[in-house]
């Protein structure tokens, strides 16, 4: 199992990218992806803040859109404090980490830009939301602090799961890190049952489905009032993203769309 | 019960003090204490980083020494990643938070300067050490990141304990925060049994005891070789600080020292 990718969307300050890389390094994460960073890249200010984590910056992949950044992932979580008008699961970091470990599929965690946070379109890509609990009157963590908390909690949860797995196997001398990576079926203490990992559709599969559906809906002028399309289309996609669709289900839905249009 | 005080010792960069205040505000902590900050105070660079948490900076208390900063506290934890040659309990943040909640006495958490970390003298003041688990090869979190992790974990643990306390009382409509403050005997899930809170000696009590003991040991030239005193004296103090002495025990020790000298 790969550790989750950290996806920083439209980050304004290179310092925050550097600080995020540093936190990732401290907590065993390595896969950094940048969507349209606002300042030039590579960036000296990011490297100054990253310290010993400059290797993570060197290997960071750059994408034009969030969609491309998560195309190879099967699960996506959006880190956001703002409540959205979307029916989507919201997990604190500990529960989200347990689920990511239990799901054991390629996963990305999205963090939005400093001032505005993730757009609704980006949150729609995600299967679920991670919200860091804070004192009610002070919800705004900055992006670097949010990455620290999520990475720390992931590391602690992974370590706990590995320990439990070792204890259960009565193999006290197991090589650290081995069990975690080698046991696809292991579930964390707070994780809900999930589909087998090979069954999840990739985000690219899902996007192809959405493109298909949107094309057909446009063709029949499903939206009637053009102004209403963005909101309607966002709600519609959310129905599918929050279900963790399997590849078989995606194929079925392609069939449904095609059949409906042909009839 | 007061929330724990965050004590930043000899911090070099005012930005880190500002970032720490911001993290404190997000996670419901308010008591910031600065020991000999390296740059002038108040400081604009700290305020720029603190954002909405500038009130915490305005109310921060300044001390010349760590000892004075924690004089009114009954428990002190030192946040440090380096292992010390001291026999002292080391807790990850989750377990430390559970203990702080269970102990329910005025508590301080020490964070050292950026480059060098806490001195052994400062660690000796502490009852126990908090070490944030990190990937083995990358132990160095910066100070602001460490405060984020410790404050986050404290907030989550306090929230969990409050929830459990509410659930146990079958009082689903209890005012949030009330139970936590009103239940001195409540213990967190991972906390060990501790003495009743009113029994702990303050750090000032303990320092008076140490002054007494040092005076007497100097008088009898206990150390023999002057060069060896610092290390011997540090080890000696650690014997007492890691035990969470009660006020009665401190009185007893004063008596023992006085009696030994008189005999």
Short mmCIF file of C-alpha atoms in Angstrom, two decimals:
data_model
loop_
_atom_site.label_atom_id
_atom_site.label_comp_id
_atom_site.label_asym_id
_atom_site.label_seq_id
_atom_site.Cartn_x
_atom_site.Cartn_y
_atom_site.Cartn_z
CA UNK A 1 0.00 0.00 0.00
CA UNK A 2 1.19 3.49 -0.88
CA UNK A 3 0.97 6.22 1.73
CA UNK A 4 -1.63 8.82 0.79
CA UNK A 5 -0.65 11.60 -1.62
CA UNK A 6 -0.86 15.17 -0.32
CA UNK A 7 -2.40 17.40 -2.99
CA UNK A 8 -1.98 21.16 -2.49
CA UNK A 9 -4.39 23.04 -4.74
CA UNK A 10 -3.53 26.57 -5.95
CA UNK A 11 -1.31 27.29 -2.96
CA UNK A 12 -0.42 30.99 -2.79
CA UNK A 13 2.67 31.02 -0.58
CA UNK A 14 5.64 28.79 -1.49
CA UNK A 15 6.56 28.85 2.23
CA UNK A 16 3.44 26.83 2.95
CA UNK A 17 4.42 24.22 0.36
CA UNK A 18 7.84 23.97 2.02
CA UNK A 19 6.35 23.63 5.49
CA UNK A 20 3.92 20.98 4.22
CA UNK A 21 6.83 19.00 2.73
CA UNK A 22 8.64 19.20 6.05
CA UNK A 23 5.62 17.86 7.94
CA UNK A 24 5.20 15.08 5.36
CA UNK A 25 8.83 14.02 5.81
CA UNK A 26 8.47 13.96 9.58
CA UNK A 27 5.46 11.69 9.38
CA UNK A 28 6.55 9.31 6.64
CA UNK A 29 4.65 10.75 3.67
CA UNK A 30 6.45 11.33 0.38
CA UNK A 31 3.97 11.80 -2.48
CA UNK A 32 3.45 15.57 -2.90
CA UNK A 33 1.32 16.86 -5.78
CA UNK A 34 0.83 20.52 -6.63
CA UNK A 35 -2.13 21.77 -8.62
CA UNK A 36 -1.43 25.13 -10.29
CA UNK A 37 0.76 26.68 -7.57
CA UNK A 38 0.44 30.49 -7.74
CA UNK A 39 4.16 31.27 -7.79
CA UNK A 40 6.93 29.97 -10.02
CA UNK A 41 8.05 26.39 -9.46
CA UNK A 42 10.63 25.18 -8.38
CA UNK A 43 10.77 27.93 -5.76
CA UNK A 44 13.60 28.93 -3.44
CA UNK A 45 11.26 30.13 -0.67
CA UNK A 46 9.66 26.68 -0.53
CA UNK A 47 13.07 25.01 -0.30
CA UNK A 48 14.18 27.37 2.48
CA UNK A 49 11.23 26.26 4.62
CA UNK A 50 11.44 22.57 3.73
CA UNK A 51 14.80 21.97 5.41
CA UNK A 52 15.70 18.29 5.21
CA UNK A 53 12.56 17.59 3.15
CA UNK A 54 13.83 19.19 -0.06
CA UNK A 55 13.79 15.79 -1.75
CA UNK A 56 10.00 15.76 -1.44
CA UNK A 57 9.86 19.14 -3.22
CA UNK A 58 12.22 17.92 -5.95
CA UNK A 59 9.94 14.96 -6.60
CA UNK A 60 6.67 16.90 -6.37
CA UNK A 61 4.49 16.47 -9.45
CA UNK A 62 2.76 19.51 -10.97
CA UNK A 63 -0.72 19.37 -12.49
CA UNK A 64 -2.97 21.92 -14.17
CA UNK A 65 -6.17 20.61 -12.56
CA UNK A 66 -7.20 18.71 -9.44
CA UNK A 67 -8.87 16.14 -11.64
CA UNK A 68 -5.56 15.25 -13.30
CA UNK A 69 -3.73 15.22 -9.97
CA UNK A 70 -5.96 12.47 -8.57
CA UNK A 71 -6.62 10.50 -11.76
CA UNK A 72 -4.71 7.42 -10.54
CA UNK A 73 -6.28 7.45 -7.05
CA UNK A 74 -9.21 5.34 -5.97
CA UNK A 75 -10.18 7.39 -2.93
CA UNK A 76 -9.97 11.14 -2.39
CA UNK A 77 -10.49 13.07 0.85
CA UNK A 78 -10.91 16.85 0.96
CA UNK A 79 -9.52 18.67 4.00
CA UNK A 80 -11.87 21.56 4.69
CA UNK A 81 -13.32 23.29 7.73
CA UNK A 82 -16.24 24.95 5.97
CA UNK A 83 -19.45 22.98 5.95
CA UNK A 84 -20.69 22.56 2.40
CA UNK A 85 -24.16 22.08 1.15
CA UNK A 86 -23.27 18.60 0.06
CA UNK A 87 -24.34 15.23 1.35
CA UNK A 88 -20.88 13.83 2.00
CA UNK A 89 -19.33 12.00 4.91
CA UNK A 90 -17.28 14.23 7.24
CA UNK A 91 -14.55 12.57 9.32
CA UNK A 92 -12.11 13.89 11.91
CA UNK A 93 -8.47 13.05 11.08
CA UNK A 94 -8.30 9.96 13.33
CA UNK A 95 -11.34 8.29 11.78
CA UNK A 96 -10.28 9.33 8.27
CA UNK A 97 -6.85 7.78 8.86
CA UNK A 98 -8.39 4.53 10.07
CA UNK A 99 -10.54 4.41 6.95
CA UNK A 100 -7.63 5.15 4.62
CA UNK A 101 -5.67 2.32 6.24
CA UNK A 102 -8.64 -0.05 6.04
CA UNK A 103 -9.41 0.82 2.43
CA UNK A 104 -5.76 0.26 1.49
CA UNK A 105 -6.06 1.76 -2.00
CA UNK A 106 -4.20 4.66 -3.65
CA UNK A 107 -5.58 7.73 -1.87
CA UNK A 108 -5.16 11.50 -2.14
CA UNK A 109 -5.90 14.18 0.44
CA UNK A 110 -6.73 17.63 -0.96
CA UNK A 111 -5.82 20.95 0.70
CA UNK A 112 -7.12 24.22 -0.77
CA UNK A 113 -5.54 27.65 -1.21
CA UNK A 114 -4.84 29.87 1.81
CA UNK A 115 -7.51 32.52 1.50
CA UNK A 116 -10.44 30.75 -0.09
CA UNK A 117 -10.04 27.04 0.61
CA UNK A 118 -11.11 24.31 -1.79
CA UNK A 119 -13.74 25.15 -4.38
CA UNK A 120 -16.98 23.20 -4.37
CA UNK A 121 -15.85 21.61 -7.63
CA UNK A 122 -12.73 20.25 -5.91
CA UNK A 123 -14.69 19.01 -2.90
CA UNK A 124 -17.05 17.27 -5.30
CA UNK A 125 -14.17 15.16 -6.58
CA UNK A 126 -13.65 13.84 -3.06
CA UNK A 127 -15.35 10.78 -1.60
CA UNK A 128 -15.44 12.33 1.86
CA UNK A 129 -14.39 15.38 3.86
CA UNK A 130 -11.76 15.58 6.60
CA UNK A 131 -12.49 18.30 9.14
CA UNK A 132 -9.98 18.99 11.90
CA UNK A 133 -11.84 19.60 15.16
CA UNK A 134 -11.08 23.07 16.56
CA UNK A 135 -12.44 25.38 19.21
CA UNK A 136 -15.85 26.44 17.83
CA UNK A 137 -15.08 30.15 17.53
CA UNK A 138 -11.71 29.61 15.79
CA UNK A 139 -12.05 27.27 12.87
CA UNK A 140 -9.30 28.58 10.61
CA UNK A 141 -6.08 26.56 10.68
CA UNK A 142 -3.62 27.64 8.05
CA UNK A 143 -2.77 25.16 5.34
CA UNK A 144 0.66 24.19 6.73
CA UNK A 145 -0.84 23.55 10.17
CA UNK A 146 -3.61 21.44 8.63
CA UNK A 147 -1.05 19.29 6.81
CA UNK A 148 0.87 18.84 10.09
CA UNK A 149 -2.25 17.61 11.90
CA UNK A 150 -3.43 15.28 9.13
CA UNK A 151 0.07 13.83 8.58
CA UNK A 152 0.67 13.39 12.33
CA UNK A 153 -2.68 11.64 12.80
CA UNK A 154 -2.07 9.39 9.82
CA UNK A 155 1.32 8.38 11.20
CA UNK A 156 -0.07 7.64 14.66
CA UNK A 157 -3.00 5.62 13.24
CA UNK A 158 -0.72 3.63 10.94
CA UNK A 159 1.60 2.90 13.82
CA UNK A 160 -1.28 1.78 16.05
CA UNK A 161 -2.70 -0.47 13.35
CA UNK A 162 0.69 -2.00 12.70
CA UNK A 163 1.13 -2.63 16.40
CA UNK A 164 -2.28 -4.26 16.74
CA UNK A 165 -1.62 -6.37 13.69
CA UNK A 166 1.70 -7.50 15.17
CA UNK A 167 0.12 -8.24 18.53
CA UNK A 168 -2.63 -10.30 16.92
CA UNK A 169 -0.16 -12.32 14.90
CA UNK A 170 1.96 -13.02 17.97
CA UNK A 171 4.99 -12.13 15.86
CA UNK A 172 6.82 -9.68 18.10
CA UNK A 173 9.88 -9.48 15.88
CA UNK A 174 8.11 -8.57 12.66
CA UNK A 175 10.04 -6.03 10.60
CA UNK A 176 8.54 -2.60 11.31
CA UNK A 177 6.46 -1.37 8.38
CA UNK A 178 6.16 -4.78 6.75
CA UNK A 179 2.81 -5.81 8.17
CA UNK A 180 1.22 -2.51 7.32
CA UNK A 181 2.15 -2.73 3.68
CA UNK A 182 1.64 -6.47 3.27
CA UNK A 183 -1.84 -6.91 4.75
CA UNK A 184 -4.50 -5.56 2.42
CA UNK A 185 -7.36 -6.90 4.48
CA UNK A 186 -6.39 -5.39 7.84
CA UNK A 187 -8.95 -3.02 9.30
CA UNK A 188 -8.31 -0.23 11.77
CA UNK A 189 -10.18 -0.04 15.05
CA UNK A 190 -12.68 2.60 13.96
CA UNK A 191 -13.01 1.72 10.32
CA UNK A 192 -16.28 0.70 8.74
CA UNK A 193 -16.47 -2.24 6.36
CA UNK A 194 -15.39 -1.27 2.86
CA UNK A 195 -15.35 -2.92 -0.53
CA UNK A 196 -12.31 -4.94 -1.51
CA UNK A 197 -9.64 -2.62 -2.76
CA UNK A 198 -9.36 -3.95 -6.28
CA UNK A 199 -13.03 -3.15 -6.87
CA UNK A 200 -12.93 0.63 -6.42
CA UNK A 201 -13.12 2.70 -9.57
CA UNK A 202 -10.26 5.11 -10.15
CA UNK A 203 -11.03 8.82 -10.21
CA UNK A 204 -10.26 8.73 -13.92
CA UNK A 205 -12.91 6.00 -14.42
CA UNK A 206 -15.35 8.21 -12.56
CA UNK A 207 -14.46 11.28 -14.60
CA UNK A 208 -15.04 9.38 -17.84
CA UNK A 209 -18.44 8.39 -16.48
CA UNK A 210 -19.20 12.01 -15.58
CA UNK A 211 -18.10 13.22 -19.02
CA UNK A 212 -20.39 10.64 -20.59
CA UNK A 213 -23.32 11.64 -18.38
CA UNK A 214 -22.77 15.38 -18.85
CA UNK A 215 -22.57 14.97 -22.64
CA UNK A 216 -25.86 13.15 -22.71
CA UNK A 217 -27.59 15.51 -20.30
CA UNK A 218 -26.40 18.49 -22.35
CA UNK A 219 -27.69 16.82 -25.48
CA UNK A 220 -31.22 16.46 -24.08
CA UNK A 221 -31.05 19.92 -22.45
CA UNK A 222 -31.63 18.30 -19.11
CA UNK A 223 -30.82 21.53 -17.24
CA UNK A 224 -33.50 23.68 -18.91
CA UNK A 225 -32.17 26.86 -17.22
CA UNK A 226 -28.45 27.28 -18.00
CA UNK A 227 -27.80 29.21 -14.77
CA UNK A 228 -28.88 26.27 -12.72
CA UNK A 229 -26.57 23.75 -14.35
CA UNK A 230 -23.46 24.31 -12.15
CA UNK A 231 -25.30 23.65 -8.91
CA UNK A 232 -27.42 20.80 -10.33
CA UNK A 233 -24.41 19.14 -11.91
CA UNK A 234 -22.39 19.44 -8.70
CA UNK A 235 -25.18 17.82 -6.67
CA UNK A 236 -25.52 15.08 -9.24
CA UNK A 237 -21.82 14.22 -9.19
CA UNK A 238 -21.83 14.21 -5.41
CA UNK A 239 -24.38 11.42 -5.43
CA UNK A 240 -21.81 9.22 -7.14
CA UNK A 241 -18.58 10.38 -5.51
CA UNK A 242 -19.75 9.76 -1.98
CA UNK A 243 -20.58 6.12 -2.68
CA UNK A 244 -17.10 4.81 -3.42
CA UNK A 245 -18.27 3.25 -6.68
CA UNK A 246 -16.69 0.01 -7.80
CA UNK A 247 -15.45 -0.49 -11.35
CA UNK A 248 -18.38 -2.82 -12.02
CA UNK A 249 -20.84 -0.15 -10.86
CA UNK A 250 -19.23 2.41 -13.13
CA UNK A 251 -19.61 0.03 -16.07
CA UNK A 252 -23.24 -0.51 -15.14
CA UNK A 253 -23.89 3.23 -15.00
CA UNK A 254 -22.30 3.72 -18.43
CA UNK A 255 -24.72 1.10 -19.66
CA UNK A 256 -27.69 2.82 -18.04
CA UNK A 257 -26.81 6.18 -19.58
CA UNK A 258 -26.26 4.71 -23.03
CA UNK A 259 -29.46 2.67 -22.87
CA UNK A 260 -31.57 5.59 -21.72
CA UNK A 261 -30.31 7.72 -24.57
CA UNK A 262 -30.89 5.03 -27.18
CA UNK A 263 -34.45 4.28 -26.10
CA UNK B 1 -9.54 23.12 35.60
CA UNK B 2 -7.30 25.46 33.61
CA UNK B 3 -6.11 24.37 30.20
CA UNK B 4 -2.36 23.73 30.17
CA UNK B 5 0.00 26.69 29.77
CA UNK B 6 2.28 26.67 26.74
CA UNK B 7 5.77 27.80 27.77
CA UNK B 8 8.13 28.79 24.94
CA UNK B 9 11.69 28.91 26.20
CA UNK B 10 14.24 31.25 24.55
CA UNK B 11 12.44 31.20 21.21
CA UNK B 12 14.59 32.72 18.48
CA UNK B 13 12.06 33.63 15.80
CA UNK B 14 9.06 35.78 16.74
CA UNK B 15 7.22 34.16 13.79
CA UNK B 16 7.25 30.88 15.67
CA UNK B 17 5.71 32.53 18.74
CA UNK B 18 2.97 33.95 16.50
CA UNK B 19 2.33 30.58 14.83
CA UNK B 20 2.20 28.88 18.24
CA UNK B 21 -0.38 31.43 19.45
CA UNK B 22 -2.45 30.75 16.37
CA UNK B 23 -2.40 27.00 16.98
CA UNK B 24 -3.28 27.55 20.65
CA UNK B 25 -6.29 29.67 19.69
CA UNK B 26 -7.51 27.03 17.24
CA UNK B 27 -7.39 24.34 19.88
CA UNK B 28 -8.79 26.22 22.85
CA UNK B 29 -5.56 27.06 24.71
CA UNK B 30 -4.98 30.61 25.96
CA UNK B 31 -2.18 30.68 28.55
CA UNK B 32 1.05 31.56 26.70
CA UNK B 33 4.25 32.13 28.67
CA UNK B 34 7.54 33.27 27.18
CA UNK B 35 10.86 32.66 28.86
CA UNK B 36 13.55 35.10 27.69
CA UNK B 37 12.47 35.44 24.05
CA UNK B 38 15.50 36.31 21.91
CA UNK B 39 13.99 39.29 20.08
CA UNK B 40 12.24 42.38 21.45
CA UNK B 41 8.75 41.92 22.87
CA UNK B 42 6.03 42.83 21.93
CA UNK B 43 7.01 42.00 18.36
CA UNK B 44 5.31 42.89 15.10
CA UNK B 45 6.55 39.76 13.29
CA UNK B 46 4.85 37.58 15.90
CA UNK B 47 1.59 39.50 15.53
CA UNK B 48 1.70 39.21 11.74
CA UNK B 49 1.80 35.42 12.03
CA UNK B 50 -0.73 35.15 14.84
CA UNK B 51 -3.70 36.41 12.82
CA UNK B 52 -6.87 36.24 14.93
CA UNK B 53 -4.85 35.03 17.93
CA UNK B 54 -3.22 38.38 18.69
CA UNK B 55 -5.10 38.52 22.01
CA UNK B 56 -3.08 35.53 23.20
CA UNK B 57 0.13 37.41 22.38
CA UNK B 58 -1.13 40.54 24.17
CA UNK B 59 -1.78 38.48 27.29
CA UNK B 60 1.43 36.44 27.12
CA UNK B 61 3.46 36.64 30.30
CA UNK B 62 7.23 37.11 30.12
CA UNK B 63 9.68 35.47 32.52
CA UNK B 64 13.44 35.55 32.93
CA UNK B 65 13.73 31.85 33.80
CA UNK B 66 11.80 28.64 33.18
CA UNK B 67 11.64 28.07 36.89
CA UNK B 68 9.69 31.32 37.42
CA UNK B 69 7.42 30.59 34.46
CA UNK B 70 6.16 27.35 35.99
CA UNK B 71 6.22 28.32 39.68
CA UNK B 72 2.42 28.15 40.02
CA UNK B 73 2.09 24.83 38.15
CA UNK B 74 1.80 21.44 39.80
CA UNK B 75 2.79 19.38 36.76
CA UNK B 76 5.25 20.19 33.99
CA UNK B 77 5.81 18.30 30.73
CA UNK B 78 8.81 18.93 28.47
CA UNK B 79 8.27 18.54 24.72
CA UNK B 80 11.49 17.15 23.30
CA UNK B 81 12.51 14.64 20.66
CA UNK B 82 16.01 14.02 21.90
CA UNK B 83 16.40 11.18 24.32
CA UNK B 84 18.09 12.37 27.50
CA UNK B 85 20.18 10.47 29.93
CA UNK B 86 17.50 10.86 32.54
CA UNK B 87 15.14 8.39 34.10
CA UNK B 88 11.91 10.15 33.26
CA UNK B 89 8.63 9.00 31.80
CA UNK B 90 8.27 9.64 28.06
CA UNK B 91 4.74 9.90 26.64
CA UNK B 92 3.39 10.42 23.14
CA UNK B 93 0.98 13.40 22.91
CA UNK B 94 -2.20 11.30 23.19
CA UNK B 95 -1.15 9.59 26.42
CA UNK B 96 0.28 12.83 27.82
CA UNK B 97 -3.05 14.58 27.13
CA UNK B 98 -5.00 11.81 28.85
CA UNK B 99 -2.74 12.16 31.86
CA UNK B 100 -3.04 15.94 31.99
CA UNK B 101 -6.82 15.61 31.88
CA UNK B 102 -6.80 12.93 34.58
CA UNK B 103 -4.43 14.84 36.82
CA UNK B 104 -6.61 17.97 36.51
CA UNK B 105 -4.07 20.33 38.09
CA UNK B 106 -2.38 23.50 36.77
CA UNK B 107 0.03 22.20 34.13
CA UNK B 108 2.68 23.66 31.85
CA UNK B 109 4.16 22.23 28.66
CA UNK B 110 7.69 23.40 27.79
CA UNK B 111 9.02 23.91 24.26
CA UNK B 112 12.70 24.73 23.71
CA UNK B 113 14.48 27.10 21.33
CA UNK B 114 14.64 26.30 17.61
CA UNK B 115 18.22 25.25 17.14
CA UNK B 116 19.17 23.61 20.40
CA UNK B 117 15.96 22.48 22.08
CA UNK B 118 15.41 22.47 25.84
CA UNK B 119 18.48 22.38 28.07
CA UNK B 120 18.87 19.48 30.45
CA UNK B 121 18.22 21.92 33.28
CA UNK B 122 14.82 22.78 31.79
CA UNK B 123 13.96 19.13 31.19
CA UNK B 124 14.86 18.42 34.79
CA UNK B 125 12.11 20.80 35.94
CA UNK B 126 9.58 18.61 34.11
CA UNK B 127 7.77 15.64 35.63
CA UNK B 128 7.72 13.84 32.30
CA UNK B 129 8.66 14.18 28.63
CA UNK B 130 6.32 14.45 25.64
CA UNK B 131 7.83 13.05 22.45
CA UNK B 132 5.92 13.34 19.20
CA UNK B 133 6.26 10.10 17.23
CA UNK B 134 7.87 10.70 13.82
CA UNK B 135 9.38 8.66 11.04
CA UNK B 136 12.62 7.30 12.57
CA UNK B 137 15.01 9.06 10.20
CA UNK B 138 13.30 12.48 10.52
CA UNK B 139 12.85 13.43 14.13
CA UNK B 140 13.07 17.21 13.85
CA UNK B 141 9.72 18.98 13.91
CA UNK B 142 10.06 22.72 14.18
CA UNK B 143 8.71 24.37 17.30
CA UNK B 144 5.54 25.77 15.70
CA UNK B 145 4.69 22.34 14.25
CA UNK B 146 5.26 20.73 17.63
CA UNK B 147 2.87 23.16 19.30
CA UNK B 148 0.26 22.41 16.61
CA UNK B 149 0.49 18.66 17.25
CA UNK B 150 0.44 18.91 21.05
CA UNK B 151 -2.42 21.43 21.07
CA UNK B 152 -4.45 19.41 18.53
CA UNK B 153 -4.00 16.21 20.49
CA UNK B 154 -4.93 17.90 23.74
CA UNK B 155 -8.11 19.28 22.18
CA UNK B 156 -9.10 15.90 20.74
CA UNK B 157 -8.42 14.08 24.02
CA UNK B 158 -10.36 16.66 26.05
CA UNK B 159 -13.27 16.36 23.65
CA UNK B 160 -13.23 12.56 23.84
CA UNK B 161 -13.12 12.58 27.61
CA UNK B 162 -15.94 15.06 27.80
CA UNK B 163 -17.98 12.90 25.45
CA UNK B 164 -17.33 9.75 27.47
CA UNK B 165 -18.16 11.56 30.66
CA UNK B 166 -21.44 12.75 29.13
CA UNK B 167 -22.27 9.29 27.80
CA UNK B 168 -21.64 7.71 31.18
CA UNK B 169 -23.85 10.21 32.94
CA UNK B 170 -26.65 9.69 30.44
CA UNK B 171 -27.00 13.46 30.28
CA UNK B 172 -27.01 14.08 26.54
CA UNK B 173 -27.87 17.76 26.89
CA UNK B 174 -25.07 18.69 29.26
CA UNK B 175 -23.51 22.06 28.46
CA UNK B 176 -20.33 21.41 26.43
CA UNK B 177 -17.24 21.99 28.52
CA UNK B 178 -19.04 21.84 31.85
CA UNK B 179 -18.38 18.21 32.66
CA UNK B 180 -14.73 18.49 31.78
CA UNK B 181 -14.16 21.32 34.21
CA UNK B 182 -16.47 20.07 36.94
CA UNK B 183 -15.27 16.47 37.34
CA UNK B 184 -11.94 16.37 39.16
CA UNK B 185 -11.94 12.59 39.48
CA UNK B 186 -12.53 11.72 35.84
CA UNK B 187 -9.80 9.69 34.21
CA UNK B 188 -9.05 9.45 30.52
CA UNK B 189 -9.02 6.12 28.74
CA UNK B 190 -5.26 5.64 28.82
CA UNK B 191 -4.43 7.47 32.03
CA UNK B 192 -2.75 5.77 34.94
CA UNK B 193 -3.98 6.30 38.47
CA UNK B 194 -2.68 9.56 39.92
CA UNK B 195 -2.77 11.25 43.28
CA UNK B 196 -5.66 13.53 44.10
CA UNK B 197 -5.05 16.89 42.50
CA UNK B 198 -4.98 18.95 45.68
CA UNK B 199 -2.06 16.89 46.96
CA UNK B 200 0.54 17.71 44.31
CA UNK B 201 3.30 20.08 45.32
CA UNK B 202 3.68 23.19 43.19
CA UNK B 203 6.89 23.67 41.24
CA UNK B 204 7.69 26.52 43.61
CA UNK B 205 7.35 24.15 46.59
CA UNK B 206 9.72 21.80 44.82
CA UNK B 207 12.21 24.53 44.03
CA UNK B 208 12.29 25.63 47.67
CA UNK B 209 13.01 22.01 48.56
CA UNK B 210 15.82 21.86 45.99
CA UNK B 211 17.30 25.13 47.25
CA UNK B 212 17.24 23.72 50.76
CA UNK B 213 18.86 20.48 49.69
CA UNK B 214 21.51 22.17 47.51
CA UNK B 215 22.43 24.56 50.33
CA UNK B 216 22.96 21.70 52.69
CA UNK B 217 24.85 19.57 50.19
CA UNK B 218 27.12 22.52 49.36
CA UNK B 219 27.70 23.07 53.05
CA UNK B 220 28.94 19.54 53.56
CA UNK B 221 30.85 19.56 50.24
CA UNK B 222 28.79 16.60 49.11
CA UNK B 223 30.07 16.90 45.53
CA UNK B 224 33.77 16.53 46.37
CA UNK B 225 34.81 17.32 42.75
CA UNK B 226 33.29 20.66 41.71
CA UNK B 227 33.22 19.63 38.01
CA UNK B 228 30.90 16.77 38.80
CA UNK B 229 28.31 18.81 40.63
CA UNK B 230 26.17 19.88 37.63
CA UNK B 231 25.58 16.32 36.44
CA UNK B 232 25.17 14.88 39.95
CA UNK B 233 22.78 17.64 40.96
CA UNK B 234 20.72 17.21 37.81
CA UNK B 235 20.39 13.46 38.42
CA UNK B 236 19.45 14.08 42.01
CA UNK B 237 16.69 16.54 41.15
CA UNK B 238 15.35 14.18 38.52
CA UNK B 239 14.73 11.58 41.19
CA UNK B 240 12.24 13.93 42.79
CA UNK B 241 10.69 15.61 39.77
CA UNK B 242 9.63 12.38 38.11
CA UNK B 243 7.66 11.23 41.13
CA UNK B 244 4.97 13.93 41.19
CA UNK B 245 5.62 14.65 44.84
CA UNK B 246 2.71 15.65 47.04
CA UNK B 247 2.89 18.63 49.36
CA UNK B 248 3.05 16.26 52.32
CA UNK B 249 6.02 14.45 50.78
CA UNK B 250 7.82 17.73 50.20
CA UNK B 251 7.31 18.65 53.85
CA UNK B 252 8.64 15.26 54.86
CA UNK B 253 11.75 15.70 52.69
CA UNK B 254 12.42 19.13 54.19
CA UNK B 255 12.28 17.43 57.55
CA UNK B 256 14.66 14.68 56.46
CA UNK B 257 17.21 17.18 55.13
CA UNK B 258 17.01 19.35 58.26
CA UNK B 259 17.23 16.36 60.55
CA UNK B 260 20.20 14.87 58.72
CA UNK B 261 22.07 18.13 58.94
CA UNK B 262 21.30 18.63 62.60
CA UNK B 263 22.36 15.17 63.65
#
